[in-house]
Coordinates of C-alpha atoms in Angstrom, one line a residue:
M1475 CA -35.0 -12.8 45.0
S1476 CA -33.5 -16.3 45.6
L1477 CA -29.9 -16.8 46.5
K1478 CA -29.4 -18.9 43.4
K1479 CA -30.6 -16.1 41.2
Q1480 CA -28.5 -13.5 43.0
A1481 CA -25.4 -15.7 42.5
S1482 CA -26.3 -16.2 38.8
E1483 CA -26.6 -12.4 38.3
K1484 CA -23.4 -11.7 40.2
K1485 CA -21.6 -14.3 38.0
F1486 CA -22.9 -12.7 34.9
L1487 CA -21.8 -9.2 36.0
R1488 CA -18.3 -10.5 36.8
Y1489 CA -18.1 -12.1 33.3
L1490 CA -19.2 -8.8 31.7
L1491 CA -16.5 -6.8 33.6
S1492 CA -13.9 -9.5 32.8
T1493 CA -14.9 -9.2 29.1
F1494 CA -14.6 -5.5 29.2
L1495 CA -11.1 -5.7 30.6
L1496 CA -10.1 -8.2 28.0
T1497 CA -11.5 -6.0 25.2
L1498 CA -9.6 -3.0 26.6
G1499 CA -6.4 -5.2 26.8
V1500 CA -6.7 -6.4 23.2
Y1501 CA -7.4 -2.8 22.1
L1502 CA -4.3 -1.4 23.8
A1503 CA -2.2 -4.4 22.6
Y1504 CA -3.1 -3.7 19.0
P1505 CA 0.3 -2.8 17.3
L1506 CA -1.2 0.1 15.2
H1507 CA -2.1 1.9 18.4
G1508 CA 1.4 3.2 18.8
L1509 CA 3.5 3.5 21.9
A1510 CA 0.8 2.0 24.2
A1511 CA 1.1 -1.3 22.4
T1512 CA 4.7 -1.7 23.4
F1513 CA 3.8 -2.0 27.1
P1514 CA 2.4 -5.2 28.5
L1515 CA -1.0 -3.7 29.1
G1516 CA -2.9 -6.5 27.5
F1517 CA -1.2 -9.0 29.8
L1518 CA -1.9 -6.9 32.9
L1519 CA -5.6 -6.4 32.0
S1520 CA -5.9 -10.1 31.3
F1521 CA -4.6 -10.7 34.8
L1522 CA -7.3 -8.5 36.3
A1523 CA -10.0 -10.1 34.0
F1524 CA -9.1 -13.6 35.2
F1525 CA -9.0 -12.4 38.8
I1526 CA -12.6 -11.3 38.4
S1527 CA -13.9 -14.3 36.5
K1528 CA -11.8 -17.5 36.8
H1529 CA -13.0 -19.6 33.8
L1530 CA -9.8 -20.3 31.8
T1531 CA -11.4 -21.7 28.7
V1532 CA -13.9 -18.9 28.4
H1533 CA -11.1 -16.4 29.2
L1534 CA -8.9 -17.6 26.4
V1535 CA -11.7 -18.0 23.8
T1536 CA -13.0 -14.5 24.6
A1537 CA -9.5 -12.9 24.2
G1538 CA -8.8 -14.8 21.0
T1539 CA -12.2 -14.1 19.4
I1540 CA -12.1 -10.3 20.3
A1541 CA -8.6 -10.1 18.8
F1542 CA -9.4 -12.0 15.6
F1543 CA -12.5 -10.0 14.7
Y1544 CA -11.1 -6.7 15.8
S1545 CA -8.0 -7.1 13.6
L1546 CA -10.1 -8.5 10.8
M1547 CA -12.4 -5.5 10.7
T1548 CA -9.4 -3.0 10.9
G1549 CA -7.5 -4.7 8.1
F1550 CA -4.6 -5.9 10.2
Y1551 CA -1.8 -7.7 8.3
S1552 CA -2.5 -11.0 10.1
P1553 CA -5.6 -11.5 12.2
V1554 CA -4.6 -15.1 13.0
L1555 CA -1.2 -13.9 14.3
F1556 CA -2.9 -11.2 16.5
C1557 CA -5.4 -13.8 17.7
I1558 CA -2.5 -16.1 18.8
Y1559 CA -0.8 -13.2 20.5
A1560 CA -4.0 -12.3 22.4
V1561 CA -4.5 -15.9 23.6
C1562 CA -0.8 -16.1 24.7
F1563 CA -0.9 -12.9 26.8
A1564 CA -4.4 -13.9 28.2
L1565 CA -2.9 -17.3 29.2
A1566 CA 0.1 -15.6 30.8
G1567 CA -2.2 -13.3 32.8
A1568 CA -4.4 -16.2 33.9
W1569 CA -1.5 -18.5 34.8
V1570 CA -0.3 -16.3 37.6
L1571 CA -3.6 -16.9 39.5
R1572 CA -3.8 -20.6 39.1
E1573 CA -4.0 -22.3 42.4
G1574 CA -1.3 -24.7 43.5
K1575 CA -1.9 -28.1 45.1
K1576 CA 0.8 -28.2 47.7
S1577 CA 1.2 -26.8 51.2
H1578 CA 0.5 -23.2 52.1
K1579 CA 4.2 -22.3 52.2
E1580 CA 4.9 -24.1 49.0
K1581 CA 1.9 -22.5 47.4
R1582 CA 3.1 -19.0 48.4
M1583 CA 6.5 -19.7 46.9
R1584 CA 5.1 -21.1 43.7
R1585 CA 2.8 -18.1 43.3
S1586 CA 5.8 -15.7 43.7
V1587 CA 7.7 -17.6 41.1
R1588 CA 4.7 -17.7 38.8
F1589 CA 4.1 -14.0 39.1
V1590 CA 7.7 -13.1 38.2
L1591 CA 7.8 -15.7 35.4
C1592 CA 4.4 -14.7 34.0
F1593 CA 5.2 -11.0 34.1
T1594 CA 8.4 -11.7 32.3
V1595 CA 6.6 -13.9 29.7
G1596 CA 3.9 -11.2 29.2
T1597 CA 6.5 -8.5 28.8
V1598 CA 8.6 -10.5 26.4
L1599 CA 5.6 -11.5 24.4
T1600 CA 4.8 -7.8 24.0
F1601 CA 8.3 -6.9 22.9
I1602 CA 8.3 -9.8 20.4
F1603 CA 4.9 -8.9 18.8
A1604 CA 4.8 -5.1 19.1
G1605 CA 8.5 -4.1 19.6
T1606 CA 10.0 -2.1 22.5
P1607 CA 9.1 1.4 23.5
S1608 CA 12.6 2.7 22.6
G1609 CA 12.5 0.8 19.3
F1610 CA 9.1 2.3 18.5
L1611 CA 10.3 5.9 19.3
K1612 CA 13.4 5.4 17.1
A1613 CA 11.3 4.0 14.3
Q1614 CA 8.9 6.9 14.6
K1615 CA 11.7 9.4 14.3
Q1616 CA 13.2 7.5 11.4
T1617 CA 9.9 7.5 9.6
S1618 CA 9.4 11.3 10.0
E1619 CA 12.9 12.1 8.8
Y1620 CA 12.6 9.7 5.8
L1621 CA 9.3 11.2 4.6
K1622 CA 10.4 14.8 5.0
R1623 CA 13.7 14.1 3.2
T1624 CA 12.2 11.9 0.4
Y1625 CA 8.9 13.7 -0.3
P1626 CA 9.3 17.4 0.7
D1627 CA 6.1 18.4 -1.3
Q1628 CA 3.8 15.5 -0.2
K1629 CA 1.3 16.0 2.6
F1630 CA 0.4 12.9 4.6
E1631 CA -2.9 13.1 6.5
D1632 CA -1.7 10.5 9.0
T1633 CA 1.3 8.3 9.7
T1634 CA 1.0 5.1 11.8
V1635 CA 4.2 3.4 12.9
Y1636 CA 4.2 -0.1 14.2
F1637 CA 6.2 -3.3 14.4
N1638 CA 5.4 -5.9 11.8
L1639 CA 6.2 -9.3 13.2
K1640 CA 5.5 -11.1 9.9
R1641 CA 8.2 -9.0 8.2
A1642 CA 10.4 -8.6 11.3
C1643 CA 10.7 -4.9 10.9
Y1644 CA 9.0 -1.6 11.7
A1645 CA 6.6 -0.3 9.2
A1646 CA 4.6 2.9 8.6
E1647 CA 1.0 3.1 7.2
L1648 CA 0.7 6.4 5.3
E1649 CA -2.6 8.0 4.6
Y1650 CA -3.0 10.8 2.0
L1651 CA -5.7 12.4 -0.1
Y1652 CA -6.2 12.2 -3.9
Q1653 CA -9.3 13.8 -5.4
G1654 CA -11.2 13.6 -2.2
N1655 CA -10.3 9.9 -1.6
D1656 CA -8.3 8.5 1.3
L1657 CA -5.4 6.4 0.0
T1658 CA -2.9 4.3 2.0
S1659 CA 0.5 3.0 1.3
T1660 CA 3.0 1.0 3.5
V1661 CA 6.7 1.6 4.0
F1662 CA 8.8 -1.2 5.4
F1663 CA 12.0 -0.2 7.1
T1664 CA 14.1 -3.3 6.4
K1665 CA 17.9 -3.1 5.7
E1666 CA 16.8 -1.4 2.5
V1667 CA 13.6 0.7 2.7
E1668 CA 10.7 -0.9 0.8
D1669 CA 8.7 2.1 -0.1
G1670 CA 5.1 1.2 -1.0
F1671 CA 4.2 4.9 -1.4
L1672 CA 7.0 5.4 -4.0
N1673 CA 5.7 2.3 -5.9
D1674 CA 2.1 3.7 -5.9
Y1675 CA 3.3 7.2 -6.7
V1676 CA 5.5 6.0 -9.6
F1677 CA 2.8 3.7 -10.9
W1678 CA 0.2 6.5 -11.2
M1679 CA 2.6 8.7 -13.2
Q1680 CA 4.1 5.8 -15.3
E1681 CA 0.6 4.7 -16.4
K1682 CA 0.1 8.1 -17.9
R1683 CA 3.6 8.0 -19.5
K1684 CA 2.9 4.5 -20.9
A1685 CA 0.0 5.9 -23.0
D1686 CA 2.5 8.3 -24.6
L1687 CA 4.9 5.5 -25.3
I1688 CA 2.2 3.4 -26.9
D1689 CA 1.4 6.3 -29.2
V1690 CA 5.0 6.4 -30.3
F1691 CA 5.2 2.7 -31.1
K1692 CA 1.9 3.0 -33.1
K1693 CA 3.9 5.1 -35.6
G1694 CA 6.0 2.0 -36.4
S1695 CA 5.1 -1.2 -38.3
E1696 CA 5.1 -3.5 -35.2
S1697 CA 2.3 -4.1 -32.7
V1698 CA 3.7 -4.0 -29.2
L1699 CA 2.3 -4.8 -25.7
V1700 CA 3.7 -2.3 -23.2
E1701 CA 3.9 -2.7 -19.4
S1702 CA 5.0 -0.4 -16.7
K1703 CA 8.0 -1.8 -14.7
G1704 CA 8.7 1.0 -12.2
L1705 CA 11.9 3.0 -11.9
K1706 CA 15.2 2.1 -13.6
E1707 CA 16.8 3.9 -10.7
K1708 CA 16.0 6.6 -8.1
T1709 CA 16.9 10.3 -8.4
K1710 CA 20.5 11.1 -7.7
D1711 CA 19.7 12.7 -4.3
G1712 CA 16.9 10.3 -3.4
V1713 CA 14.4 13.2 -3.3
F1714 CA 11.1 13.1 -5.2
H1715 CA 9.4 16.4 -5.8
G1716 CA 5.7 16.9 -6.3
S1717 CA 2.9 15.0 -4.7
Y1718 CA 0.7 12.0 -5.6
G1719 CA -1.5 12.8 -8.5
T1720 CA 0.8 15.4 -10.0
V1721 CA 3.1 14.7 -13.0
S1722 CA 6.8 15.4 -12.4
N1723 CA 8.8 15.6 -15.6
E1724 CA 12.0 14.8 -13.7
M1725 CA 10.7 11.2 -13.4
D1726 CA 10.4 10.6 -17.2
S1727 CA 14.1 9.6 -17.5
L1728 CA 13.8 7.1 -14.6
F1729 CA 10.9 5.0 -15.9
H1730 CA 11.5 1.4 -17.0
F1731 CA 9.1 -0.3 -19.4
S1732 CA 8.7 -3.7 -21.0
A1733 CA 7.6 -4.1 -24.6
T1734 CA 6.6 -7.5 -26.0
F1735 CA 6.1 -7.8 -29.8
R1736 CA 2.8 -9.4 -30.5
K1737 CA 4.0 -11.0 -33.7
E1738 CA 6.3 -13.9 -32.8
K1739 CA 10.0 -13.5 -33.7
P1740 CA 12.0 -16.8 -33.2
D1741 CA 14.8 -15.4 -35.3
R1742 CA 17.4 -13.4 -33.4
E1743 CA 18.2 -11.0 -36.3
V1744 CA 14.6 -10.3 -37.1
F1745 CA 14.0 -9.5 -33.4
A1746 CA 17.0 -7.2 -33.3
K1747 CA 15.7 -5.4 -36.4
A1748 CA 12.4 -4.8 -34.7
C1749 CA 14.1 -3.5 -31.6
R1750 CA 16.3 -1.2 -33.7
E1751 CA 13.2 0.3 -35.4
A1752 CA 11.5 0.9 -32.1
L1753 CA 14.6 2.6 -30.6
V1754 CA 14.9 4.9 -33.7
L1755 CA 11.2 5.8 -33.2
L1756 CA 11.9 6.8 -29.6
K1757 CA 14.8 8.9 -30.6
E1758 CA 13.1 10.6 -33.5
N1759 CA 10.1 11.5 -31.3
G1760 CA 12.3 12.8 -28.5
F1761 CA 10.7 10.4 -26.0
D1762 CA 12.4 10.6 -22.7
F1763 CA 12.7 7.3 -20.8
G1764 CA 15.0 5.3 -18.5
S1765 CA 15.1 2.0 -20.2
V1766 CA 12.9 -0.3 -22.3
T1767 CA 13.2 -4.1 -22.3
F1768 CA 11.9 -5.7 -25.5
Y1769 CA 10.8 -9.4 -25.6
A1770 CA 10.5 -11.8 -28.5
L1771 CA 8.0 -14.7 -28.4
D1772 CA 8.1 -18.1 -30.0
V1773 CA 5.1 -20.4 -29.5
G1774 CA 4.0 -18.1 -26.7
N1775 CA 7.3 -18.3 -24.8
V1776 CA 9.9 -15.6 -24.4
V1777 CA 13.0 -16.6 -26.4
Y1778 CA 15.0 -13.3 -26.6
E1779 CA 15.2 -10.0 -24.7
C1780 CA 16.9 -6.7 -25.4
T1781 CA 17.2 -3.7 -23.0
V1782 CA 17.9 -0.3 -24.5
T1783 CA 18.4 3.2 -23.0
P1784 CA 18.5 6.6 -24.5
E1785 CA 22.3 6.3 -24.9
T1786 CA 22.0 3.0 -26.8
S1787 CA 23.1 3.2 -30.5
P1788 CA 20.8 1.5 -33.0
E1789 CA 23.9 -0.1 -34.5
T1790 CA 24.7 -2.0 -31.3
V1791 CA 21.2 -3.4 -30.7
L1792 CA 22.0 -6.9 -32.2
S1793 CA 24.8 -7.3 -29.6
L1794 CA 22.4 -6.5 -26.8
V1795 CA 20.0 -9.4 -27.7
K1796 CA 20.3 -12.2 -25.2
Y1797 CA 18.4 -15.2 -23.9
P1798 CA 15.9 -14.4 -21.1
Q1799 CA 17.2 -14.8 -17.6

């Protein structure tokens, strides 16, 4: 075997090993892989990868490509953002090994400074993108306590906590079963918890309740387009009993609906009369709800709105009619 061929094969093997280390680094840096992602392992493995195969352009392109397609296949919230992150920690890892052009003494000093600087950059990049280890553990505990307190009857097959840089907060991907299907929802722990599971849970039940509301309105003289609008308010203790796919009657009095009269009503009193009739129908049929907002159209545009609750008196409906906000 010629020396040229041996050198070529050796170069190829070094590139394969370098690619393997980069792939492992990208995998461990993936935020949804939990605590491991909060350590600068991607940066350290990139350092080793570049030490084995010193081709900066190939190094960066490989890291970015692996990160982009891996996050794309796994449904990451921003493949482009993860790709940029991978290129940055790959660059930081490679930077520490770049050769200086000054004297041996100056070169050694520069390398020491570079190592400290690059390690700092690689670590800070990790904390910015994936959060800190202590922050992750705190978020994990917060998630566990929140789910146990809010949904005591709901079983979650898996809970994945991670830092979402796009939203600048920790989030939790929740997996749960319904009729043999795997479903997912996301909870964002901002200043006020944005509970995607609650939205999905409520929507499923409210759609069933909406059908009952439509049946009540059909008993009147008006044709109405009904839409589910989520909860008017949460339960008093913030606890939701039951699980996804089960109907909980305690939720009926919390639902908010919108109802748009199909026939246009540009006149305020005519609209109020229609709202009054609809409210009476709800009361006569004992329909439990949180609130309903009625809308009047004129030339296809909303001109009036009126929100009623079970406590609203039919005689006061006209005073509740207002221009849309």
